[in-house]
Short mmCIF file of C-alpha atoms in Angstrom, two decimals:
data_model
loop_
_atom_site.label_atom_id
_atom_site.label_comp_id
_atom_site.label_asym_id
_atom_site.label_seq_id
_atom_site.Cartn_x
_atom_site.Cartn_y
_atom_site.Cartn_z
CA UNK A 167 0.00 0.00 0.00
CA UNK A 168 1.47 3.37 -1.05
CA UNK A 169 0.19 6.91 -1.25
CA UNK A 170 0.80 7.14 -4.99
CA UNK A 171 -2.81 8.06 -5.75
CA UNK A 172 -2.76 10.96 -3.32
CA UNK A 173 0.60 12.15 -4.63
CA UNK A 174 -0.82 12.01 -8.14
CA UNK A 175 -3.70 14.23 -7.02
CA UNK A 176 -1.21 16.60 -5.37
CA UNK A 177 0.74 16.92 -8.63
CA UNK A 178 -2.50 17.52 -10.51
CA UNK A 179 -3.56 20.26 -8.11
CA UNK A 180 -0.09 21.85 -8.36
CA UNK A 181 -0.35 21.82 -12.14
CA UNK A 182 -3.77 23.50 -11.94
CA UNK A 183 -2.31 26.17 -9.62
CA UNK A 184 0.43 26.89 -12.13
CA UNK A 185 -2.22 27.74 -14.72
CA UNK A 186 -3.11 30.79 -12.58
CA UNK A 187 -6.21 32.43 -14.08
CA UNK A 188 -6.02 30.25 -17.19
CA UNK A 189 -4.31 30.64 -20.57
CA UNK A 190 -6.55 33.46 -21.77
CA UNK A 191 -6.09 35.56 -18.63
CA UNK A 192 -2.34 34.94 -18.58
CA UNK A 193 -2.09 35.90 -22.27
CA UNK A 194 -4.04 39.08 -21.52
CA UNK A 195 -1.59 39.88 -18.71
CA UNK A 196 1.37 39.40 -21.05
CA UNK A 197 -0.41 41.41 -23.72
CA UNK A 198 -0.45 44.38 -21.38
CA UNK A 199 3.33 44.19 -21.22
CA UNK A 200 3.26 42.66 -17.73
CA UNK A 201 4.92 39.54 -16.38
CA UNK A 202 2.73 37.03 -14.57
CA UNK A 203 3.12 36.45 -10.84
CA UNK A 204 5.12 33.23 -11.15
CA UNK A 205 7.52 34.74 -13.68
CA UNK A 206 8.01 37.71 -11.36
CA UNK A 207 8.92 35.52 -8.43
CA UNK A 208 11.41 33.59 -10.53
CA UNK A 209 13.00 36.81 -11.84
CA UNK A 210 13.26 38.49 -8.43
CA UNK A 211 15.07 35.86 -6.37
CA UNK A 212 18.15 33.65 -6.74
CA UNK A 213 17.59 31.04 -9.47
CA UNK A 214 15.78 27.96 -8.18
CA UNK A 215 15.55 29.26 -4.63
CA UNK A 216 11.79 29.94 -4.38
CA UNK A 217 9.86 27.42 -2.27
CA UNK A 218 6.19 28.17 -2.52
CA UNK A 219 3.90 27.92 0.50
CA UNK A 220 0.20 27.17 0.06
CA UNK A 221 0.53 26.50 -3.63
CA UNK A 222 -2.67 24.47 -4.00
CA UNK A 223 -4.83 26.81 -1.91
CA UNK A 224 -7.85 28.09 -3.82
CA UNK A 225 -11.43 27.29 -4.69
CA UNK A 226 -11.98 23.74 -5.97
CA UNK A 227 -14.76 22.67 -8.35
CA UNK A 228 -16.23 19.16 -8.04
CA UNK A 229 -18.62 16.99 -10.06
CA UNK A 230 -21.66 15.15 -8.68
CA UNK A 231 -19.37 12.34 -7.52
CA UNK A 232 -17.15 14.70 -5.54
CA UNK A 233 -14.31 14.41 -8.03
CA UNK A 234 -12.14 17.45 -8.61
CA UNK A 235 -12.81 19.12 -11.96
CA UNK A 236 -10.82 22.32 -11.55
CA UNK A 237 -9.23 24.81 -9.14
CA UNK A 238 -9.31 28.59 -9.09
CA UNK A 239 -6.03 29.38 -7.27
CA UNK A 240 -5.80 32.07 -4.63
CA UNK A 241 -4.61 35.32 -6.29
CA UNK A 242 -1.71 35.71 -3.86
CA UNK A 243 1.53 33.71 -3.98
CA UNK A 244 4.26 33.62 -1.36
CA UNK A 245 7.15 31.56 -0.16
CA UNK A 246 10.70 31.41 1.13
CA UNK A 247 13.53 32.27 -1.24
CA UNK A 248 17.01 33.75 -1.20
CA UNK A 249 18.47 36.96 -2.65
CA UNK A 250 22.25 36.99 -2.82
CA UNK A 251 22.14 33.86 -0.68
CA UNK A 252 20.17 35.49 2.15
CA UNK A 253 16.67 34.29 3.10
CA UNK A 254 13.66 36.45 2.21
CA UNK A 255 9.88 36.18 2.11
CA UNK A 256 8.79 36.85 -1.49
CA UNK A 257 5.16 37.58 -2.36
CA UNK A 258 3.27 38.37 -5.55
CA UNK A 259 -0.31 39.31 -6.37
CA UNK A 260 -1.85 37.37 -9.29
CA UNK A 261 -3.76 39.87 -11.42
CA UNK A 262 -5.03 37.09 -13.70
CA UNK A 263 -7.49 36.05 -10.97
CA UNK A 264 -10.11 38.71 -10.31
CA UNK A 265 -7.54 41.47 -10.78
CA UNK A 266 -5.68 40.36 -7.66
CA UNK A 267 -8.64 41.17 -5.41
CA UNK A 268 -8.41 39.69 -1.93
CA UNK A 269 -12.08 38.71 -1.88
CA UNK A 270 -11.29 36.16 -4.60
CA UNK A 271 -8.66 34.48 -2.44
CA UNK A 272 -7.77 33.19 0.97
CA UNK A 273 -6.90 35.98 3.37
CA UNK A 274 -4.87 33.72 5.61
CA UNK A 275 -2.18 33.39 2.92
CA UNK A 276 -1.38 37.09 3.07
CA UNK A 277 -1.52 37.00 6.87
CA UNK A 278 0.91 34.09 7.02
CA UNK A 279 3.33 35.82 4.64
CA UNK A 280 3.46 38.91 6.84
CA UNK A 281 3.80 36.84 10.02
CA UNK A 282 6.56 34.69 8.50
CA UNK A 283 8.65 37.80 7.84
CA UNK A 284 8.71 39.22 11.36
CA UNK A 285 8.54 35.97 13.32
CA UNK A 286 11.46 34.42 11.42
CA UNK A 287 13.18 37.79 10.87
CA UNK A 288 13.38 37.67 7.09
CA UNK A 289 13.18 40.65 4.72
CA UNK A 290 9.82 40.94 2.94
CA UNK A 291 9.25 41.82 -0.71
CA UNK A 292 5.71 42.58 -1.87
CA UNK A 293 5.02 42.58 -5.62
CA UNK A 294 1.66 44.30 -5.83
CA UNK A 295 -0.62 44.19 -8.84
CA UNK A 296 -4.30 44.73 -8.05
CA UNK A 297 -6.58 46.04 -5.38
CA UNK A 298 -5.72 43.53 -2.67
CA UNK A 299 -8.79 44.83 -0.85
CA UNK A 300 -11.81 43.42 0.87
CA UNK A 301 -14.29 43.15 -1.94
CA UNK A 302 -16.49 44.87 -4.46
CA UNK A 303 -19.97 46.35 -4.31
CA UNK A 304 -21.30 42.96 -5.51
CA UNK A 305 -19.78 41.34 -2.44
CA UNK A 306 -22.20 43.26 -0.24
CA UNK A 307 -25.18 41.68 -1.98
CA UNK A 308 -23.63 38.25 -1.56
CA UNK A 309 -23.11 38.87 2.16
CA UNK A 310 -26.51 40.44 2.63
CA UNK A 311 -25.18 43.27 4.78
CA UNK A 312 -22.46 45.87 4.98
CA UNK A 313 -19.84 46.40 7.67
CA UNK A 314 -17.45 48.91 9.18
CA UNK A 315 -14.11 48.31 7.42
CA UNK A 316 -11.27 46.76 9.39
CA UNK A 317 -7.91 45.42 8.28
CA UNK A 318 -7.40 42.76 10.92
CA UNK A 319 -3.95 41.87 9.56
CA UNK A 320 -2.53 45.39 9.68
CA UNK A 321 -0.82 44.81 13.00
CA UNK A 322 1.53 42.38 11.24
CA UNK A 323 2.27 44.99 8.58
CA UNK A 324 3.19 47.50 11.28
CA UNK A 325 5.30 44.95 13.15
CA UNK A 326 7.25 44.21 9.98
CA UNK A 327 8.06 47.91 9.60
CA UNK A 328 9.72 47.76 13.03
CA UNK A 329 11.43 44.39 12.51
CA UNK A 330 12.66 43.66 8.98
CA UNK A 331 13.40 45.49 5.71
CA UNK A 332 10.21 45.73 3.64
CA UNK A 333 10.31 46.39 -0.11
CA UNK A 334 7.18 47.07 -2.17
CA UNK A 335 7.09 46.97 -5.97
CA UNK A 336 4.00 48.40 -7.70
CA UNK A 337 3.69 46.35 -10.88
CA UNK A 338 0.23 47.32 -12.09
CA UNK A 339 -2.77 49.42 -11.13
CA UNK A 340 -3.21 49.32 -7.37
CA UNK A 341 -6.02 50.79 -5.29
CA UNK A 342 -7.26 50.70 -1.72
CA UNK A 343 -5.47 48.13 0.40
CA UNK A 344 -3.06 47.38 -2.44
CA UNK A 345 -1.96 51.02 -2.43
CA UNK A 346 -1.65 50.98 1.35
CA UNK A 347 0.58 47.88 1.18
CA UNK A 348 2.94 49.74 -1.16
CA UNK A 349 3.26 52.76 1.09
CA UNK A 350 3.75 50.62 4.23
CA UNK A 351 7.33 49.79 3.27
CA UNK A 352 10.89 51.01 3.69
CA UNK A 353 11.56 51.17 -0.06
CA UNK A 354 9.02 51.36 -2.88
CA UNK A 355 9.23 51.39 -6.67
CA UNK A 356 6.79 52.05 -9.53
CA UNK A 357 7.24 51.02 -13.16
CA UNK A 358 6.69 53.98 -15.46
CA UNK A 359 3.55 53.58 -17.58
CA UNK A 360 2.78 50.16 -16.09
CA UNK A 361 1.82 50.88 -12.49
CA UNK A 362 -0.54 53.36 -10.90
CA UNK A 363 -1.53 53.98 -7.29
CA UNK A 364 -4.87 55.34 -6.11
CA UNK A 365 -6.84 55.60 -2.92
CA UNK A 366 -9.70 54.89 -5.36
CA UNK A 367 -9.55 54.31 -9.11
CA UNK A 368 -10.87 56.52 -11.93
CA UNK A 369 -14.33 54.94 -12.05
CA UNK A 370 -14.94 55.52 -8.34
CA UNK A 371 -13.59 59.07 -8.54
CA UNK A 372 -15.86 59.83 -11.50
CA UNK A 373 -18.86 58.33 -9.72
CA UNK A 374 -18.26 60.62 -6.75
CA UNK A 375 -18.31 63.63 -9.06
CA UNK A 376 -14.68 64.60 -8.59
CA UNK A 377 -13.37 66.84 -11.39
CA UNK A 378 -9.79 65.78 -11.99
CA UNK A 379 -9.20 65.01 -15.67
CA UNK A 380 -7.39 67.50 -17.85
CA UNK A 381 -9.16 66.00 -20.84
CA UNK A 382 -12.62 64.47 -20.46
CA UNK A 383 -12.01 62.32 -23.54
CA UNK A 384 -9.15 60.38 -21.99
CA UNK A 385 -9.30 56.63 -22.43
CA UNK A 386 -9.14 54.35 -19.40
CA UNK A 387 -5.36 53.79 -19.50
CA UNK A 388 -4.63 57.49 -19.86
CA UNK A 389 -7.08 58.23 -17.06
CA UNK A 390 -5.23 55.86 -14.72
CA UNK A 391 -1.92 57.56 -15.47
CA UNK A 392 -3.43 61.02 -14.99
CA UNK A 393 -4.87 60.05 -11.63
CA UNK A 394 -2.08 57.99 -10.09
CA UNK A 395 0.90 57.41 -12.38
CA UNK A 396 4.54 57.37 -11.34
CA UNK A 397 4.99 60.97 -12.55
CA UNK A 398 2.71 61.97 -9.67
CA UNK A 399 3.74 59.65 -6.87
CA UNK A 400 7.52 59.79 -7.27
CA UNK A 401 7.31 63.57 -6.96
CA UNK A 402 5.03 63.79 -3.94
CA UNK A 403 6.89 61.21 -1.86
CA UNK A 404 4.24 58.46 -1.92
CA UNK A 405 6.82 56.13 -3.50
CA UNK A 406 10.58 56.37 -3.64
CA UNK A 407 11.55 55.60 -7.21
CA UNK A 408 10.31 54.98 -10.72
CA UNK A 409 11.96 52.63 -13.21
CA UNK A 410 11.47 51.77 -16.87
CA UNK A 411 10.86 48.03 -16.56
CA UNK A 412 9.95 45.23 -14.19
CA UNK A 413 13.47 43.84 -14.50
CA UNK A 414 14.86 47.17 -13.29
CA UNK A 415 12.42 47.13 -10.36
CA UNK A 416 13.67 43.68 -9.33
CA UNK A 417 17.30 44.83 -9.63
CA UNK A 418 16.66 47.87 -7.43
CA UNK A 419 14.91 45.72 -4.81
CA UNK A 420 17.91 43.40 -4.65
CA UNK A 421 20.32 46.34 -4.53
CA UNK A 422 18.46 48.01 -1.65
CA UNK A 423 18.49 44.79 0.36
CA UNK A 424 22.24 44.37 -0.22
CA UNK A 425 22.84 47.38 2.07
CA UNK A 426 20.39 46.27 4.74
CA UNK A 427 20.66 43.78 7.60
CA UNK A 428 18.21 40.90 7.42
CA UNK A 429 16.43 42.18 10.53
CA UNK A 430 16.63 44.90 13.15
CA UNK A 431 19.51 44.08 15.48
CA UNK A 432 21.65 42.23 12.96
CA UNK A 433 24.62 44.21 11.60
CA UNK A 434 24.60 44.96 7.89
CA UNK A 435 27.33 43.39 5.79
CA UNK A 436 30.67 44.88 4.89
CA UNK A 437 31.95 43.93 1.46
CA UNK A 438 35.27 44.32 -0.33
CA UNK A 439 34.71 47.04 -2.92
CA UNK A 440 38.35 47.16 -3.99
CA UNK A 441 38.46 50.94 -3.54
CA UNK A 442 41.39 52.14 -1.38
CA UNK A 443 40.36 53.98 1.78
CA UNK A 444 43.23 56.45 1.32
CA UNK A 445 42.19 57.52 -2.19
CA UNK A 446 42.46 61.31 -2.59
CA UNK A 447 40.67 63.05 -5.44
CA UNK A 448 42.20 66.22 -6.90
CA UNK A 449 38.82 67.19 -8.37
CA UNK A 450 37.47 67.86 -4.86
CA UNK A 451 39.86 70.79 -4.49
CA UNK A 452 38.05 72.85 -7.13
CA UNK A 453 34.56 71.39 -6.73
CA UNK A 454 33.03 74.26 -4.73
CA UNK A 455 33.23 77.52 -6.72
CA UNK A 456 34.34 80.79 -5.13
CA UNK A 457 31.20 82.58 -6.27
CA UNK A 458 28.68 82.20 -3.46
CA UNK A 459 25.75 81.98 -5.90
CA UNK A 460 27.42 79.50 -8.24
CA UNK A 461 26.20 75.92 -8.14
CA UNK A 462 28.12 72.69 -8.48
CA UNK A 463 27.28 68.99 -8.69
CA UNK A 464 26.84 67.39 -5.28
CA UNK A 465 26.29 64.05 -6.99
CA UNK A 466 29.80 64.33 -8.40
CA UNK A 467 31.03 64.86 -4.85
CA UNK A 468 29.31 61.64 -3.79
CA UNK A 469 30.95 59.70 -6.61
CA UNK A 470 34.38 61.08 -5.65
CA UNK A 471 34.07 60.48 -1.90
CA UNK A 472 32.29 57.14 -1.49
CA UNK A 473 33.44 53.72 -2.66
CA UNK A 474 33.43 53.67 -6.44
CA UNK A 475 30.14 52.52 -7.94
CA UNK A 476 28.34 52.10 -4.61
CA UNK A 477 26.20 55.25 -4.42
CA UNK A 478 22.55 54.15 -4.62
CA UNK A 479 20.32 57.22 -4.65
CA UNK A 480 16.74 56.86 -3.44
CA UNK A 481 13.89 59.35 -3.81
CA UNK A 482 15.59 61.52 -6.43
CA UNK A 483 12.38 63.13 -7.71
CA UNK A 484 10.95 64.46 -4.44
CA UNK A 485 12.36 66.54 -1.58
CA UNK A 486 15.02 67.47 -4.09
CA UNK A 487 17.01 69.94 -2.00
CA UNK A 488 18.55 66.98 -0.17
CA UNK A 489 19.97 63.89 -1.83
CA UNK A 490 19.34 60.66 0.08
CA UNK A 491 21.40 57.60 -0.78
CA UNK A 492 22.92 54.38 0.42
CA UNK A 493 26.65 53.99 -0.17
CA UNK A 494 29.81 52.35 1.17
CA UNK A 495 33.00 53.64 2.75
CA UNK A 496 35.87 51.15 2.83
CA UNK A 497 33.18 48.51 2.27
CA UNK A 498 31.05 49.62 5.24
CA UNK A 499 27.42 50.52 4.43
CA UNK A 500 26.28 54.03 5.36
CA UNK A 501 23.25 56.22 4.77
CA UNK A 502 23.90 59.54 3.07
CA UNK A 503 22.32 62.99 3.32
CA UNK A 504 23.71 65.57 0.93
CA UNK A 505 22.54 69.11 0.13
CA UNK A 506 21.80 69.76 -3.53
CA UNK A 507 22.71 73.39 -4.31
CA UNK A 508 21.19 73.02 -7.80
CA UNK A 509 17.65 72.89 -6.33
CA UNK A 510 16.39 75.82 -4.25
CA UNK A 511 20.04 76.56 -3.53
CA UNK A 512 19.98 73.62 -1.12
CA UNK A 513 17.36 75.24 1.15
CA UNK A 514 15.13 72.73 2.88
CA UNK A 515 11.46 73.11 1.97
CA UNK A 516 8.64 71.13 3.60
CA UNK A 517 9.02 68.09 1.33
CA UNK A 518 12.79 67.99 1.71
CA UNK A 519 12.44 68.14 5.48
CA UNK A 520 9.91 65.30 5.40
CA UNK A 521 12.32 63.25 3.30
CA UNK A 522 15.24 63.92 5.65
CA UNK A 523 13.18 62.93 8.70
CA UNK A 524 12.17 59.63 7.10
CA UNK A 525 15.76 58.86 6.03
CA UNK A 526 17.27 59.52 9.45
CA UNK A 527 14.62 57.37 11.14
CA UNK A 528 15.37 54.55 8.69
CA UNK A 529 19.10 54.79 9.45
CA UNK A 530 18.41 54.63 13.17
CA UNK A 531 16.05 51.66 12.81
CA UNK A 532 18.50 49.50 10.86
CA UNK A 533 21.59 50.82 12.68
CA UNK A 534 23.44 52.32 9.73
CA UNK A 535 25.81 55.27 10.29
CA UNK A 536 24.90 58.58 8.66
CA UNK A 537 27.18 60.79 6.57
CA UNK A 538 25.91 64.31 5.92
CA UNK A 539 27.48 66.53 3.25
CA UNK A 540 26.30 70.04 4.04
CA UNK A 541 25.64 73.10 1.91
CA UNK A 542 22.42 74.47 3.35
CA UNK A 543 21.54 78.19 3.37
CA UNK A 544 18.58 77.54 5.68
CA UNK A 545 14.94 76.57 5.60
CA UNK A 546 13.04 77.85 2.58
CA UNK A 547 11.52 81.28 3.17
CA UNK A 548 8.64 83.21 1.61
CA UNK A 549 4.86 82.99 1.58
CA UNK A 550 4.66 79.62 -0.19
CA UNK A 551 7.09 78.12 2.30
CA UNK A 552 5.03 79.46 5.18
CA UNK A 553 1.81 78.09 3.66
CA UNK A 554 3.44 74.67 3.30
CA UNK A 555 4.34 74.61 7.01
CA UNK A 556 8.06 74.45 6.29
CA UNK A 557 9.16 75.28 9.82
CA UNK A 558 7.07 72.44 11.28
CA UNK A 559 8.52 69.86 8.88
CA UNK A 560 11.99 71.35 9.28
CA UNK A 561 11.88 71.05 13.05
CA UNK A 562 10.63 67.46 12.75
CA UNK A 563 13.67 66.68 10.60
CA UNK A 564 15.88 68.37 13.19
CA UNK A 565 14.22 66.34 15.94
CA UNK A 566 14.96 63.13 14.03
CA UNK A 567 18.65 64.07 13.84
CA UNK A 568 18.74 64.78 17.58
CA UNK A 569 16.92 61.55 18.44
CA UNK A 570 19.11 59.36 16.25
CA UNK A 571 21.49 57.16 18.21
CA UNK A 572 23.66 55.92 15.34
CA UNK A 573 26.99 57.65 14.68
CA UNK A 574 26.77 60.66 12.36
CA UNK A 575 29.57 62.48 10.57
CA UNK A 576 29.06 65.77 8.79
CA UNK A 577 31.20 67.61 6.27
CA UNK A 578 30.36 71.30 5.89
CA UNK A 579 31.35 71.99 2.31
CA UNK A 580 29.94 75.49 2.08
CA UNK A 581 26.90 76.99 3.83
CA UNK A 582 25.21 76.18 7.14
CA UNK A 583 22.86 78.93 8.19
CA UNK A 584 20.11 79.45 10.74
CA UNK A 585 18.02 76.77 12.41
CA UNK A 586 18.46 74.54 9.38
CA UNK A 587 22.23 74.84 9.77
CA UNK A 588 21.93 73.61 13.33
CA UNK A 589 19.89 70.63 12.14
CA UNK A 590 22.85 69.21 10.23
CA UNK A 591 24.14 67.33 13.28
CA UNK A 592 23.41 66.94 17.00
CA UNK A 593 25.27 69.66 18.91
CA UNK A 594 24.54 67.91 22.22
CA UNK A 595 26.67 64.89 21.27
CA UNK A 596 30.25 64.50 20.15
CA UNK A 597 30.29 66.11 16.71
CA UNK A 598 32.26 64.08 14.24
CA UNK A 599 32.55 67.01 11.84
CA UNK A 600 34.89 68.39 9.22
CA UNK A 601 34.73 71.71 7.40
CA UNK A 602 36.17 72.73 4.06
CA UNK A 603 37.99 76.07 3.58
CA UNK A 604 34.98 77.10 1.47
CA UNK A 605 32.82 77.03 4.61
CA UNK A 606 30.36 79.87 5.18
CA UNK A 607 28.10 79.79 8.23
CA UNK A 608 26.24 81.82 10.81
CA UNK A 609 22.84 82.65 12.25
CA UNK A 610 21.86 84.19 8.89
CA UNK A 611 23.60 84.97 5.59
CA UNK A 612 25.57 88.21 5.70
CA UNK A 613 23.92 89.39 2.48
CA UNK A 614 20.53 89.07 4.07
CA UNK A 615 21.19 91.29 7.07
CA UNK A 616 24.12 93.58 6.29
CA UNK A 617 22.22 96.59 4.93
CA UNK A 618 19.67 96.40 7.74
CA UNK A 619 22.24 96.04 10.53
CA UNK A 620 24.43 98.91 9.23
CA UNK A 621 21.65 101.10 7.83
CA UNK A 622 22.49 104.20 9.89
CA UNK A 623 26.25 104.04 9.14
CA UNK A 624 25.63 103.60 5.42
CA UNK A 625 23.13 106.46 5.25
CA UNK A 626 25.43 108.82 7.22
CA UNK A 627 28.47 108.13 5.04
CA UNK A 628 29.59 110.64 2.39
CA UNK A 629 29.84 107.73 -0.07
CA UNK A 630 27.25 105.11 0.95
CA UNK A 631 28.37 102.65 -1.73
CA UNK A 632 32.00 102.82 -0.61
CA UNK A 633 30.95 102.47 3.02
CA UNK A 634 28.93 99.39 2.16
CA UNK A 635 31.93 97.81 0.43
CA UNK A 636 34.18 98.64 3.38
CA UNK A 637 31.75 96.96 5.78
CA UNK A 638 31.62 93.92 3.52
CA UNK A 639 35.40 93.72 3.54
CA UNK A 640 35.56 93.83 7.35
CA UNK A 641 32.87 91.18 7.69
CA UNK A 642 34.56 88.94 5.13
CA UNK A 643 37.57 88.75 7.43
CA UNK A 644 35.43 88.05 10.49
CA UNK A 645 33.43 85.35 8.72
CA UNK A 646 36.52 83.46 7.60
CA UNK A 647 36.19 79.80 8.64
CA UNK A 648 39.62 80.09 10.26
CA UNK A 649 38.22 82.56 12.81
CA UNK A 650 35.68 79.90 13.79
CA UNK A 651 38.42 77.30 14.08
CA UNK A 652 40.45 79.61 16.36
CA UNK A 653 37.62 79.50 18.87
CA UNK A 654 36.99 75.78 18.30
CA UNK A 655 33.51 76.59 17.00
CA UNK A 656 34.36 74.13 14.28
CA UNK A 657 36.50 71.09 15.02
CA UNK A 658 38.71 70.83 11.95
CA UNK A 659 39.16 72.54 8.62
CA UNK A 660 40.47 69.99 6.17
CA UNK A 661 41.83 69.73 2.68
CA UNK A 662 38.82 68.58 0.58
CA UNK A 663 41.04 65.88 -0.90
CA UNK A 664 41.26 64.27 2.55
CA UNK A 665 37.50 63.89 2.84
CA UNK A 666 37.33 60.27 1.71
CA UNK A 667 40.15 58.97 3.95
CA UNK A 668 38.66 60.79 6.93
CA UNK A 669 35.16 59.45 6.28
CA UNK A 670 36.51 55.93 5.81
CA UNK A 671 38.13 56.30 9.22
CA UNK A 672 34.76 57.43 10.61
CA UNK A 673 33.00 54.43 9.05
CA UNK A 674 35.42 52.01 10.70
CA UNK A 675 34.99 53.66 14.11
CA UNK A 676 31.21 53.89 13.70
CA UNK A 677 30.89 50.19 12.91
CA UNK A 678 33.23 49.35 15.79
CA UNK A 679 30.79 51.14 18.11
CA UNK A 680 27.70 49.65 16.49
CA UNK A 681 29.17 46.16 16.88
CA UNK A 682 29.76 46.87 20.57
CA UNK A 683 26.10 47.91 20.96
CA UNK A 684 24.82 44.45 20.04
#
């Protein structure tokens, strides 16, 4: 007596599951330029590493004799896999079955995927394609009643945010709970032209009488893009990045995870990048121009200072006055903040401050040191900045810096003014800080207060213009960074070419301390 018959039925059920929504639905998915859920899982993780859990779960169909005639699989797949040899929980919505709607599936599968991640301390990747929500209007008629909405599994989502790295890839139109699952992550990506995110889709918005279309004749696909495409959500901070293809989304997910520990409390990995820690770049000497209003490329500075080829910028299209990136120094992973003088002169507006706050909190959660390259003339000023609540968001970013417990090193390359200037590092802790000879700092820019402060002297002078220039000359000497160094108001003024060796030294000391904290 063997169990061959039962194993034969198991293989049959597995084969039915692999059909997903059936050949026609799968072909339609491919016809939209989208990979199917199983192909996505295979492309995301290490070859052959995916072990599916709950593969045969779904809704079976039976004949009058109780014999299985077919299976509609659950529209959510998950399992254990590896990425770069490290274990992960990989999940994928199956849009070929009821558009990935949760009411067509088995809710416990999604619950178990979320629980598996935080209970076994494995990074979680969600590939989201569909609503993922609780049902449609038709569902209410089937139930015979309505209900107050509740997402009973959300506690697991929240726990994952505090426990393991969570990556969300939007790979199609996503609304409701699907959209929420994207946002509830540490790193999120949309595919340009392929994915959209909405609190509610175009049909619901139209039904509620909301005027939002630029062109009432838009077709359905154009309407989805206009309402929730990547051009919108990568610029308002709802998602971090947009890419051109699903393959690029998978590559970015893997790259992000390569910098992260597998769970909170585990140290991230150091790798051999082959870039000498004592490398000195001549180009840094002339990077910052002498003209105070001239801009330069901060991204070039990142490429010159950090390990070659390791700078991984995140959130480039929103909060643009500050660059946020992952990078390595002598192989050690660090999180980077860097002013971008080419946008708003590097002044932090409300969105930039929001972005900085989120980045610092992420660094503190996963215990990655922070390196801050500073050229900040202050918080953004003016009526629009006031209407946007810039000071509130700016202070919240400053609070995040002061609350962070991971080591932070700052390099003041040029400006550091006002309250924003004081938000660049925590003055109540040891300040691991270097300043370039191009440094220019103070409670406010000299140009902004000189004519007000010396108004009476200028007006009383026989030659007001000459008097103004004389005052500027005196103040230029006083505001020299060397005067600050005399009083130890700044720790060290350094040759810009020494920036990389000094930051590599910081990275080694920071990781020494972080290892001792375990």
